[in-house]
Amino acid sequence: MDNVERRDKGLPYISDRQVMEEQAETRKKLYRFNNTEPWKFDELASQVREILGSAGKNVSILPPFYCDYGHHIQVGDNFFANYGCTILDVSPVKIGNNVMFAPRVSIYAAGHPLHPAARNTGYEYGAPVTIGDNVWLGGNVIVAPGVTIGENTVVGAGSVVTKDIPANVIAAGNPCRVIREITEEDRRYYFKDRPFDEESWEIVKEAP
């Protein structure tokens, strides 16, 4: 079994020439994307679809963007990633609908053995990451291999997510922990204790 097959079966693998040649093709696409004039929104959107494995409607990633392969990444409708996003997609990374990433979010579906003797053999591994619908990851959030984040959840800036986070909560910290549930009362406020003005509230209160 070659190392590409081992990687895609979730087995330990070594980044040999065949693996690196596959990454090289992705790096060509990323170089073009990251050096496209950033106001050419339609061109950037088209290039994103050439990089990702699958993408829904209205997908936007702001350069610079970095990934290993791209074709292991699936994103749903209305996905937005701000500047400096990194996704190490050794294993599948599945991202739902209406997901937002603040600047410098990093998704790591890749890792190395803990023991130095094992690590020095060159073996590495991947573990899938899944992010549910309507999730917002704050700036500089790191998501570790094998993590699932439930739908509607917000992860605070600077958090390091090493374990699964349930749906419908606010979570933050290093390591990331659940702070509280998101309730219907939260709909009334756009930031902490600041309520929506009456004009915007007419739209927000009717939103599904």
Coordinates of C-alpha atoms in Angstrom, one line a residue:
M1 CA 0.0 0.0 0.0
D2 CA 1.5 3.4 -1.0
N3 CA 1.5 6.3 1.4
V4 CA -1.3 8.2 -0.4
E5 CA -3.5 5.2 0.2
R6 CA -2.4 4.9 3.8
R7 CA -3.1 8.6 4.4
D8 CA -6.6 8.3 2.8
K9 CA -7.4 5.2 4.9
G10 CA -6.6 7.0 8.1
L11 CA -3.4 5.0 8.7
P12 CA 0.0 6.3 9.7
Y13 CA 1.8 7.4 6.5
I14 CA 5.1 9.1 5.5
S15 CA 5.2 12.2 3.3
D16 CA 7.2 10.7 0.5
R17 CA 7.7 12.0 -3.1
Q18 CA 4.2 10.9 -4.2
V19 CA 2.6 12.7 -1.3
M20 CA 4.6 15.8 -1.8
E21 CA 3.9 15.9 -5.5
E22 CA 0.2 16.0 -4.7
Q23 CA 0.8 18.9 -2.3
A24 CA 2.8 20.7 -4.9
E25 CA -0.2 20.8 -7.3
T26 CA -2.2 22.4 -4.5
R27 CA 0.5 24.9 -3.7
K28 CA 0.5 26.1 -7.3
K29 CA -3.2 26.9 -7.0
L30 CA -2.7 28.5 -3.6
Y31 CA 0.2 30.7 -5.0
R32 CA -2.1 31.9 -7.7
F33 CA -5.0 32.5 -5.3
N34 CA -2.8 34.3 -2.7
N35 CA -1.3 36.6 -5.4
T36 CA -4.5 37.5 -7.1
E37 CA -5.4 41.2 -6.8
P38 CA -7.7 41.1 -3.6
W39 CA -10.4 43.3 -5.1
K40 CA -11.2 40.8 -7.9
F41 CA -13.9 39.0 -5.9
D42 CA -15.3 36.9 -8.7
E43 CA -11.9 35.6 -9.8
L44 CA -11.0 34.7 -6.2
A45 CA -14.4 32.9 -5.7
S46 CA -13.7 30.9 -8.9
Q47 CA -10.3 29.9 -7.7
V48 CA -11.6 28.8 -4.3
R49 CA -13.8 26.2 -6.1
E50 CA -10.7 24.9 -7.9
I51 CA -8.9 24.4 -4.5
L52 CA -11.7 22.9 -2.4
G53 CA -13.1 19.4 -2.7
S54 CA -16.7 20.7 -2.7
A55 CA -18.3 24.1 -2.0
G56 CA -21.9 25.3 -1.6
K57 CA -23.3 28.6 -2.7
N58 CA -21.8 31.9 -1.7
V59 CA -18.4 30.8 -0.5
S60 CA -15.8 33.4 0.2
I61 CA -12.2 33.0 1.5
L62 CA -10.0 36.0 1.8
P63 CA -6.3 35.6 0.9
P64 CA -3.9 34.6 2.2
F65 CA -5.3 31.0 2.6
Y66 CA -3.2 27.9 3.2
C67 CA -4.1 24.2 3.0
D68 CA -2.3 20.9 2.3
Y69 CA -4.5 19.4 -0.4
G70 CA -7.8 21.3 -0.6
H71 CA -9.7 18.4 -2.1
H72 CA -10.2 17.0 1.5
I73 CA -12.1 20.2 2.4
Q74 CA -15.9 20.3 2.1
V75 CA -17.8 23.5 2.8
G76 CA -21.5 24.3 2.7
D77 CA -23.5 27.3 1.7
N78 CA -22.6 30.8 2.9
F79 CA -19.1 29.9 4.2
F80 CA -16.8 32.8 5.0
A81 CA -13.1 32.7 6.1
N82 CA -11.3 35.9 6.9
Y83 CA -7.6 36.6 6.3
G84 CA -5.0 34.1 7.2
C85 CA -7.0 30.9 7.4
T86 CA -5.0 27.6 7.5
I87 CA -6.5 24.2 7.1
L88 CA -4.2 21.1 7.3
D89 CA -6.5 18.7 5.5
V90 CA -4.7 15.4 5.7
S91 CA -8.0 13.9 6.7
P92 CA -11.5 15.2 5.7
V93 CA -12.5 18.6 7.0
K94 CA -16.3 19.0 6.8
I95 CA -17.8 22.5 7.3
G96 CA -21.5 23.1 7.4
N97 CA -23.8 25.9 6.1
N98 CA -23.5 29.5 7.3
V99 CA -20.1 29.0 9.0
M100 CA -17.9 32.0 9.7
F101 CA -14.2 32.1 10.5
A102 CA -12.6 35.2 11.9
P103 CA -8.9 36.0 10.9
R104 CA -6.2 33.4 11.4
V105 CA -8.4 30.5 12.2
S106 CA -6.5 27.2 12.0
I107 CA -7.9 23.7 11.5
Y108 CA -5.4 21.0 12.0
A109 CA -6.6 17.6 10.8
A110 CA -3.0 16.4 11.0
G111 CA -0.6 15.3 13.6
H112 CA 2.6 13.4 14.6
P113 CA 3.2 10.6 17.2
L114 CA 4.0 11.7 20.7
H115 CA 6.9 9.4 21.4
P116 CA 10.1 10.8 19.8
A117 CA 11.3 7.4 18.5
A118 CA 8.0 6.9 16.7
R119 CA 7.9 10.6 15.5
N120 CA 11.5 10.4 14.2
T121 CA 10.5 7.6 11.7
G122 CA 8.6 10.2 9.7
Y123 CA 5.2 8.7 10.3
E124 CA 2.4 11.2 10.6
Y125 CA -1.4 10.9 10.7
G126 CA -4.7 12.6 10.0
A127 CA -7.9 12.7 12.0
P128 CA -11.1 14.2 10.6
V129 CA -12.6 17.6 11.8
T130 CA -16.3 18.4 11.5
I131 CA -17.8 21.8 12.0
G132 CA -21.6 22.0 12.1
D133 CA -24.0 24.6 10.6
N134 CA -24.1 28.2 11.9
V135 CA -20.8 28.0 13.7
W136 CA -18.7 31.1 14.3
L137 CA -15.0 30.6 15.2
G138 CA -13.3 33.8 16.6
G139 CA -9.9 35.1 15.6
N140 CA -6.9 32.8 16.1
V141 CA -9.0 29.8 17.1
I142 CA -7.1 26.5 16.7
V143 CA -9.0 23.3 16.2
A144 CA -7.1 20.1 16.8
P145 CA -7.3 16.7 15.0
G146 CA -10.4 14.6 15.4
V147 CA -12.6 17.4 16.9
T148 CA -16.3 17.9 16.1
I149 CA -18.0 21.3 16.9
G150 CA -21.8 21.2 17.1
E151 CA -24.2 23.4 15.2
N152 CA -24.9 27.0 16.2
T153 CA -21.9 27.2 18.5
V154 CA -19.6 30.2 19.0
V155 CA -15.9 29.6 19.9
G156 CA -14.2 32.7 21.4
A157 CA -11.1 34.3 20.0
G158 CA -7.8 32.6 20.9
S159 CA -9.3 29.3 21.9
V160 CA -7.6 26.0 21.4
V161 CA -10.2 23.3 20.8
T162 CA -8.8 19.9 21.7
K163 CA -12.1 18.0 22.4
D164 CA -15.6 18.0 20.9
I165 CA -17.8 21.0 21.7
P166 CA -21.6 20.4 21.7
A167 CA -24.2 22.4 19.8
N168 CA -25.8 25.7 20.9
V169 CA -23.1 26.9 23.3
I170 CA -20.5 29.6 23.8
A171 CA -17.1 28.0 24.4
A172 CA -13.7 29.6 24.9
G173 CA -10.3 29.1 26.5
N174 CA -7.1 27.0 26.2
P175 CA -8.1 24.2 26.4
C176 CA -11.5 25.3 25.1
R177 CA -14.5 24.7 27.5
V178 CA -18.2 25.4 27.4
I179 CA -19.1 28.7 29.1
R180 CA -22.9 28.6 28.7
E181 CA -25.7 27.8 26.3
I182 CA -27.0 30.2 23.7
T183 CA -30.6 31.1 24.5
E184 CA -33.4 33.0 22.7
E185 CA -32.6 36.0 24.9
D186 CA -29.3 36.3 23.1
R187 CA -31.2 37.2 19.8
R188 CA -31.9 40.7 21.2
Y189 CA -28.3 41.7 21.5
Y190 CA -25.6 42.2 18.8
F191 CA -22.7 42.6 21.2
K192 CA -22.7 41.9 25.0
D193 CA -25.4 44.2 26.5
R194 CA -25.9 46.3 23.3
P195 CA -29.4 45.6 21.9
F196 CA -30.3 45.9 18.2
D197 CA -31.9 49.2 17.3
E198 CA -35.5 49.1 16.4
E199 CA -34.9 49.2 12.6
S200 CA -32.5 46.2 12.7
W201 CA -34.5 44.4 15.3
E202 CA -37.5 44.2 12.9
I203 CA -35.3 42.0 10.6
V204 CA -33.5 40.1 13.3
K205 CA -36.7 39.1 15.2
E206 CA -38.1 37.5 12.1
A207 CA -35.0 35.7 11.0
P208 CA -35.3 31.8 11.0

